[in-house]
Amino acid sequence: MSEHIVSPGVYVAVFVALMVLTAGTVFAATVDLGMWNTPVALLIAVTKAALVVLFFMHVKYSSRLVALAVGGGILWLLTLIAGVAADYLTRNWVGTPGT
Amino acid sequence: MSSVADAHGRDADRHHPDLVHHFESLPAQKEAATFGMWVFLVTEVMFFGGLFLAYTIYRNLYFHAFVQSSRHLNLTLGAVNTAVLICSSLTMAMGVHSSALGRRRATVAWLLLTVALGSVFLGIKAVEYKDKFDHHLVPGERFQAEELHLEGEESRPAQIFYALYFAMTGLHATHMVIGIPIILFIAWMAHRGRFSPEYHTPVELTGLYWHFVDIIWIFLFPLLYLIGRHH
């Protein structure tokens, strides 16, 4: 398994994209998008994180074992969030006896 | 990269001084180290994940108090710090790149630049913290909810926001305070000529750690600083 050397041009392109997305998220926050402000902010953040993981952290060029570790981490994080959300988001769906 | 591997991935440089005896080859050794670092970073994701989850729940329960509290944070300083940290990720990526090419002086220079940018981030963070202490926005008996145009019952959820703000940014800053001496140590090793194109795994793993810290901030910035800015 030989090492993949990423060219500095790729790093600079990713850097520019991260800066543009940062400006984008600040701008988007000043516009009233109704219920969509938070989803847009999170979408931009996830995009930026993906750029960092894939290029700066070399996961795009790494082995499947490394990709599996990253994917496993994301899966466990989503499990944590889903488990708690299943409680908090559904509390008002049905009436609570005694209230 | 420079080693000649046979059909089983064994290296010609099996007696490379940096290859410990229980690994077959340098690439296998590096793969194990990279995998181990990622497993550590996954535990870090879960560590911060719990805080992000607590933040999400309280933000939904006390949205108004969170909006008012968030607006007291300095958007300009937060955005500048985001840019500083992204710059430091680029310089770190270039440091790892230089070490992979065996460029000793460039490696040291990029790593020191990364340390400088990380220090700028911490300096700006300190200015922001001081502002919150000056305005009595540290959770506790003397918390001044009036600063946030909140009164009565909304003081407590505002204190929850600031407790989470200090916990999350504080834990993030702690990671940087730990990361900076590690980078300095790696830079010193690079200066001593400890790394080569065949072996520079410590530089790579330090890079992974630093980029991870950048990712945490990528989420902290919009969640803490950018709530309800359009009102």
Tab-separated table of C-alpha atoms in Angstrom:
chain	number	residue	atom	x	y	z
A	1	MET	CA	0.000	0.000	0.000
A	2	SER	CA	1.890	3.025	-1.204
A	3	GLU	CA	1.240	6.466	0.147
A	4	HIS	CA	-0.742	8.955	-1.872
A	5	ILE	CA	0.850	12.403	-1.959
A	6	VAL	CA	-1.840	15.055	-2.278
A	7	SER	CA	-0.731	18.091	-4.258
A	8	PRO	CA	-0.684	21.469	-2.471
A	9	GLY	CA	-3.148	22.717	-5.108
A	10	VAL	CA	-5.797	20.380	-3.693
A	11	TYR	CA	-5.160	21.701	-0.177
A	12	VAL	CA	-5.441	25.306	-1.329
A	13	ALA	CA	-8.691	24.533	-3.219
A	14	VAL	CA	-10.154	22.904	-0.093
A	15	PHE	CA	-8.981	25.868	1.996
A	16	VAL	CA	-10.705	28.338	-0.364
A	17	ALA	CA	-13.902	26.252	-0.282
A	18	LEU	CA	-13.813	26.232	3.555
A	19	MET	CA	-13.398	30.017	3.656
A	20	VAL	CA	-16.223	30.589	1.156
A	21	LEU	CA	-18.508	28.253	3.127
A	22	THR	CA	-17.649	30.111	6.360
A	23	ALA	CA	-18.641	33.414	4.745
A	24	GLY	CA	-21.744	31.651	3.406
A	25	THR	CA	-22.868	30.418	6.815
A	26	VAL	CA	-22.403	33.882	8.382
A	27	PHE	CA	-24.402	35.450	5.538
A	28	ALA	CA	-27.143	32.783	5.691
A	29	ALA	CA	-27.556	33.454	9.421
A	30	THR	CA	-28.428	37.109	8.742
A	31	VAL	CA	-31.239	36.167	6.347
A	32	ASP	CA	-34.612	35.029	7.690
A	33	LEU	CA	-35.122	31.561	6.216
A	34	GLY	CA	-37.907	30.656	8.627
A	35	MET	CA	-37.456	27.108	9.913
A	36	TRP	CA	-34.575	26.541	7.489
A	37	ASN	CA	-31.887	28.668	9.199
A	38	THR	CA	-30.660	25.819	11.404
A	39	PRO	CA	-30.780	23.086	8.710
A	40	VAL	CA	-28.816	25.353	6.312
A	41	ALA	CA	-26.207	26.119	9.009
A	42	LEU	CA	-25.846	22.400	9.788
A	43	LEU	CA	-25.661	21.452	6.108
A	44	ILE	CA	-22.816	23.936	5.573
A	45	ALA	CA	-21.031	22.675	8.711
A	46	VAL	CA	-21.350	19.030	7.599
A	47	THR	CA	-20.021	19.957	4.137
A	48	LYS	CA	-17.020	21.727	5.688
A	49	ALA	CA	-16.353	18.798	8.029
A	50	ALA	CA	-16.545	16.360	5.097
A	51	LEU	CA	-13.979	18.428	3.148
A	52	VAL	CA	-11.595	18.406	6.115
A	53	VAL	CA	-12.028	14.659	6.737
A	54	LEU	CA	-11.698	13.622	3.084
A	55	PHE	CA	-8.809	15.860	2.013
A	56	PHE	CA	-6.920	17.326	5.002
A	57	MET	CA	-7.277	14.056	6.927
A	58	HIS	CA	-6.623	11.961	3.804
A	59	VAL	CA	-9.596	9.635	4.282
A	60	LYS	CA	-10.325	9.867	0.532
A	61	TYR	CA	-6.897	8.303	-0.047
A	62	SER	CA	-6.842	5.986	2.968
A	63	SER	CA	-7.604	2.287	3.306
A	64	ARG	CA	-11.098	0.892	3.767
A	65	LEU	CA	-10.222	0.068	7.362
A	66	VAL	CA	-9.744	3.765	8.127
A	67	ALA	CA	-12.945	4.646	6.245
A	68	LEU	CA	-14.764	2.008	8.302
A	69	ALA	CA	-13.503	3.557	11.563
A	70	VAL	CA	-14.747	6.986	10.449
A	71	GLY	CA	-18.086	5.565	9.289
A	72	GLY	CA	-18.441	3.623	12.536
A	73	GLY	CA	-17.879	6.801	14.529
A	74	ILE	CA	-20.550	8.665	12.579
A	75	LEU	CA	-22.937	5.727	13.027
A	76	TRP	CA	-22.478	5.697	16.817
A	77	LEU	CA	-22.927	9.478	17.003
A	78	LEU	CA	-26.186	9.232	15.035
A	79	THR	CA	-27.299	6.370	17.301
A	80	LEU	CA	-26.688	8.579	20.343
A	81	ILE	CA	-28.658	11.445	18.807
A	82	ALA	CA	-31.480	9.228	17.501
A	83	GLY	CA	-31.934	7.500	20.843
A	84	VAL	CA	-32.312	10.740	22.756
A	85	ALA	CA	-34.355	12.436	20.018
A	86	ALA	CA	-36.786	9.505	20.064
A	87	ASP	CA	-37.528	10.522	23.658
A	88	TYR	CA	-37.512	14.318	23.548
A	89	LEU	CA	-39.179	14.784	20.163
A	90	THR	CA	-42.085	12.463	20.895
A	91	ARG	CA	-42.963	13.559	24.421
A	92	ASN	CA	-45.882	15.704	23.317
A	93	TRP	CA	-47.277	13.316	20.731
A	94	VAL	CA	-49.579	11.614	23.208
A	95	GLY	CA	-51.125	13.015	26.354
A	96	THR	CA	-49.420	12.177	29.600
A	97	PRO	CA	-51.818	10.560	32.097
A	98	GLY	CA	-52.332	12.699	35.149
A	99	THR	CA	-51.576	16.051	33.519
B	1	MET	CA	6.244	5.131	-1.186
B	2	SER	CA	9.917	4.801	-1.869
B	3	SER	CA	10.205	1.213	-0.701
B	4	VAL	CA	10.014	-1.680	-3.087
B	5	ALA	CA	7.341	-4.102	-1.939
B	6	ASP	CA	7.048	-7.691	-3.133
B	7	ALA	CA	3.780	-9.506	-3.817
B	8	HIS	CA	3.036	-9.794	-0.094
B	9	GLY	CA	3.599	-6.126	0.623
B	10	ARG	CA	6.896	-6.847	2.345
B	11	ASP	CA	9.401	-4.080	2.190
B	12	ALA	CA	12.890	-4.092	0.905
B	13	ASP	CA	13.643	-1.818	3.864
B	14	ARG	CA	12.651	-4.435	6.420
B	15	HIS	CA	15.550	-3.379	8.564
B	16	HIS	CA	14.518	0.258	8.560
B	17	PRO	CA	15.394	1.627	12.032
B	18	ASP	CA	11.854	2.964	12.486
B	19	LEU	CA	10.191	-0.398	11.817
B	20	VAL	CA	9.441	-2.151	15.102
B	21	HIS	CA	9.861	-5.912	15.053
B	22	HIS	CA	6.220	-6.954	15.347
B	23	PHE	CA	5.263	-5.308	12.068
B	24	GLU	CA	5.902	-6.902	8.706
B	25	SER	CA	6.512	-3.639	6.874
B	26	LEU	CA	6.527	0.126	7.290
B	27	PRO	CA	3.159	0.544	5.480
B	28	ALA	CA	1.569	-2.064	7.776
B	29	GLN	CA	2.982	-0.262	10.810
B	30	LYS	CA	1.665	3.051	9.541
B	31	GLU	CA	-1.764	1.593	8.805
B	32	ALA	CA	-2.031	0.274	12.366
B	33	ALA	CA	-1.010	3.655	13.800
B	34	THR	CA	-3.474	5.548	11.593
B	35	PHE	CA	-6.292	3.165	12.501
B	36	GLY	CA	-5.473	3.527	16.202
B	37	MET	CA	-5.525	7.323	15.911
B	38	TRP	CA	-8.915	7.222	14.222
B	39	VAL	CA	-10.326	4.962	16.939
B	40	PHE	CA	-9.140	7.555	19.475
B	41	LEU	CA	-10.746	10.348	17.434
B	42	VAL	CA	-14.028	8.396	17.368
B	43	THR	CA	-14.005	8.360	21.185
B	44	GLU	CA	-13.462	12.134	20.982
B	45	VAL	CA	-16.457	12.444	18.650
B	46	MET	CA	-18.582	10.682	21.280
B	47	PHE	CA	-17.085	12.891	24.022
B	48	PHE	CA	-18.054	16.108	22.240
B	49	GLY	CA	-21.216	14.460	20.851
B	50	GLY	CA	-22.750	14.261	24.330
B	51	LEU	CA	-22.227	18.004	24.789
B	52	PHE	CA	-23.687	18.791	21.359
B	53	LEU	CA	-26.687	16.638	22.264
B	54	ALA	CA	-27.216	18.419	25.602
B	55	TYR	CA	-26.962	21.730	23.746
B	56	THR	CA	-29.579	20.628	21.176
B	57	ILE	CA	-32.063	19.545	23.829
B	58	TYR	CA	-31.799	22.752	25.885
B	59	ARG	CA	-31.851	24.915	22.779
B	60	ASN	CA	-35.173	23.347	21.800
B	61	LEU	CA	-36.587	23.693	25.313
B	62	TYR	CA	-35.470	27.320	25.866
B	63	PHE	CA	-35.122	28.741	22.380
B	64	HIS	CA	-35.786	32.405	23.262
B	65	ALA	CA	-33.247	32.498	26.090
B	66	PHE	CA	-30.702	30.786	23.819
B	67	VAL	CA	-31.242	33.330	21.030
B	68	GLN	CA	-30.806	36.259	23.443
B	69	SER	CA	-27.723	34.668	25.008
B	70	SER	CA	-26.156	33.824	21.638
B	71	ARG	CA	-26.546	37.403	20.407
B	72	HIS	CA	-24.242	38.630	23.167
B	73	LEU	CA	-21.393	36.605	21.660
B	74	ASN	CA	-19.079	38.605	19.403
B	75	LEU	CA	-19.899	37.471	15.848
B	76	THR	CA	-16.849	39.199	14.326
B	77	LEU	CA	-14.384	37.576	16.732
B	78	GLY	CA	-16.081	34.195	16.271
B	79	ALA	CA	-15.882	34.450	12.475
B	80	VAL	CA	-12.263	35.649	12.555
B	81	ASN	CA	-11.363	32.742	14.828
B	82	THR	CA	-13.049	30.321	12.416
B	83	ALA	CA	-10.886	31.711	9.602
B	84	VAL	CA	-7.747	31.528	11.789
B	85	LEU	CA	-8.412	27.879	12.590
B	86	ILE	CA	-9.055	26.986	8.932
B	87	CYS	CA	-5.743	28.698	8.054
B	88	SER	CA	-4.025	26.613	10.729
B	89	SER	CA	-5.514	23.455	9.212
B	90	LEU	CA	-4.050	24.424	5.838
B	91	THR	CA	-0.609	25.086	7.354
B	92	MET	CA	-0.799	21.746	9.204
B	93	ALA	CA	-1.742	19.924	5.978
B	94	MET	CA	1.252	21.601	4.312
B	95	GLY	CA	3.483	20.538	7.215
B	96	VAL	CA	2.443	16.905	6.787
B	97	HIS	CA	2.905	17.260	3.031
B	98	SER	CA	6.428	18.661	3.483
B	99	SER	CA	7.380	15.845	5.853
B	100	ALA	CA	6.111	13.258	3.339
B	101	LEU	CA	8.482	14.795	0.791
B	102	GLY	CA	11.343	14.839	3.295
B	103	ARG	CA	11.619	18.633	3.301
B	104	ARG	CA	12.910	19.216	6.801
B	105	ARG	CA	13.026	23.007	6.984
B	106	ALA	CA	9.637	23.443	5.305
B	107	THR	CA	8.105	20.934	7.733
B	108	VAL	CA	9.417	22.849	10.739
B	109	ALA	CA	8.293	26.202	9.280
B	110	TRP	CA	4.726	25.015	8.514
B	111	LEU	CA	4.401	23.416	11.956
B	112	LEU	CA	5.588	26.588	13.714
B	113	LEU	CA	3.144	28.637	11.629
B	114	THR	CA	0.377	26.262	12.754
B	115	VAL	CA	1.377	26.830	16.381
B	116	ALA	CA	1.332	30.605	15.814
B	117	LEU	CA	-2.177	30.498	14.326
B	118	GLY	CA	-3.384	28.225	17.126
B	119	SER	CA	-2.016	30.729	19.643
B	120	VAL	CA	-3.839	33.583	17.881
B	121	PHE	CA	-7.069	31.572	18.177
B	122	LEU	CA	-6.527	31.056	21.924
B	123	GLY	CA	-5.687	34.754	22.375
B	124	ILE	CA	-8.939	35.826	20.710
B	125	LYS	CA	-10.818	33.244	22.776
B	126	ALA	CA	-9.311	34.746	25.940
B	127	VAL	CA	-10.518	38.225	24.895
B	128	GLU	CA	-14.019	36.789	24.401
B	129	TYR	CA	-13.981	35.024	27.772
B	130	LYS	CA	-12.847	38.213	29.525
B	131	ASP	CA	-15.793	40.084	27.998
B	132	LYS	CA	-18.211	37.501	29.416
B	133	PHE	CA	-16.624	37.751	32.880
B	134	ASP	CA	-16.746	41.572	32.688
B	135	HIS	CA	-20.449	41.483	31.849
B	136	HIS	CA	-21.241	38.910	34.566
B	137	LEU	CA	-22.346	36.273	32.084
B	138	VAL	CA	-20.606	33.429	33.890
B	139	PRO	CA	-23.242	31.081	35.359
B	140	GLY	CA	-23.666	31.519	39.086
B	141	GLU	CA	-25.075	33.766	41.755
B	142	ARG	CA	-24.017	37.018	40.101
B	143	PHE	CA	-25.237	36.144	36.598
B	144	GLN	CA	-26.699	39.279	34.989
B	145	ALA	CA	-29.550	38.150	32.723
B	146	GLU	CA	-30.425	41.850	32.232
B	147	GLU	CA	-27.357	42.055	29.985
B	148	LEU	CA	-29.215	39.724	27.637
B	149	HIS	CA	-32.538	41.594	27.979
B	150	LEU	CA	-33.928	38.631	29.862
B	151	GLU	CA	-35.636	38.705	33.227
B	152	GLY	CA	-37.067	36.464	35.901
B	153	GLU	CA	-37.415	32.831	34.970
B	154	GLU	CA	-35.371	33.164	31.782
B	155	SER	CA	-32.177	33.789	33.739
B	156	ARG	CA	-31.754	30.079	34.429
B	157	PRO	CA	-31.990	28.873	30.799
B	158	ALA	CA	-29.592	31.709	29.847
B	159	GLN	CA	-27.180	30.328	32.441
B	160	ILE	CA	-27.596	26.892	30.858
B	161	PHE	CA	-26.553	28.436	27.526
B	162	TYR	CA	-23.457	30.005	29.062
B	163	ALA	CA	-22.633	26.852	31.030
B	164	LEU	CA	-22.698	24.925	27.732
B	165	TYR	CA	-20.806	27.730	25.974
B	166	PHE	CA	-17.965	27.598	28.501
B	167	ALA	CA	-17.976	23.790	28.663
B	168	MET	CA	-17.914	23.276	24.894
B	169	THR	CA	-15.522	26.093	23.915
B	170	GLY	CA	-13.445	25.339	27.031
B	171	LEU	CA	-13.097	21.667	26.144
B	172	HIS	CA	-12.250	22.676	22.585
B	173	ALA	CA	-9.649	25.190	23.792
B	174	THR	CA	-8.208	22.535	26.136
B	175	HIS	CA	-7.650	20.324	23.104
B	176	MET	CA	-5.738	23.168	21.465
B	177	VAL	CA	-3.690	23.829	24.611
B	178	ILE	CA	-2.731	20.137	24.513
B	179	GLY	CA	-2.186	20.171	20.740
B	180	ILE	CA	0.225	23.126	20.636
B	181	PRO	CA	3.007	21.536	22.751
B	182	ILE	CA	2.555	18.295	20.796
B	183	ILE	CA	3.100	20.172	17.518
B	184	LEU	CA	6.127	21.947	19.024
B	185	PHE	CA	7.577	18.582	20.052
B	186	ILE	CA	6.949	17.159	16.573
B	187	ALA	CA	8.553	20.266	15.036
B	188	TRP	CA	11.595	19.726	17.256
B	189	MET	CA	11.780	16.074	16.134
B	190	ALA	CA	11.500	17.218	12.507
B	191	HIS	CA	14.265	19.754	13.115
B	192	ARG	CA	16.450	16.955	14.503
B	193	GLY	CA	15.936	15.051	11.243
B	194	ARG	CA	13.884	12.336	12.895
B	195	PHE	CA	11.480	11.935	9.936
B	196	SER	CA	11.840	10.778	6.367
B	197	PRO	CA	9.533	10.117	3.410
B	198	GLU	CA	9.415	6.473	4.620
B	199	TYR	CA	8.658	7.343	8.227
B	200	HIS	CA	6.796	10.475	9.290
B	201	THR	CA	3.780	8.889	10.976
B	202	PRO	CA	3.963	11.118	14.105
B	203	VAL	CA	3.560	14.208	11.895
B	204	GLU	CA	0.564	12.643	10.158
B	205	LEU	CA	-1.163	11.619	13.391
B	206	THR	CA	-0.593	15.054	14.939
B	207	GLY	CA	-2.169	16.464	11.776
B	208	LEU	CA	-5.218	14.226	12.231
B	209	TYR	CA	-5.617	15.491	15.800
B	210	TRP	CA	-5.322	19.137	14.766
B	211	HIS	CA	-7.822	18.774	11.905
B	212	PHE	CA	-10.233	17.082	14.301
B	213	VAL	CA	-10.048	20.118	16.604
B	214	ASP	CA	-10.825	22.271	13.555
B	215	ILE	CA	-13.910	20.156	12.780
B	216	ILE	CA	-15.262	20.587	16.322
B	217	TRP	CA	-15.017	24.364	15.905
B	218	ILE	CA	-16.716	24.144	12.482
B	219	PHE	CA	-19.807	22.907	14.372
B	220	LEU	CA	-19.407	25.071	17.495
B	221	PHE	CA	-19.286	28.338	15.541
B	222	PRO	CA	-22.705	28.206	13.803
B	223	LEU	CA	-24.429	26.528	16.763
B	224	LEU	CA	-23.206	28.955	19.431
B	225	TYR	CA	-22.732	32.230	17.525
B	226	LEU	CA	-25.286	32.159	14.743
B	227	ILE	CA	-28.661	31.505	16.415
B	228	GLY	CA	-31.362	34.038	15.625
B	229	ARG	CA	-29.031	36.604	14.069
B	230	HIS	CA	-31.677	37.526	11.470
B	231	HIS	CA	-34.192	38.931	13.981
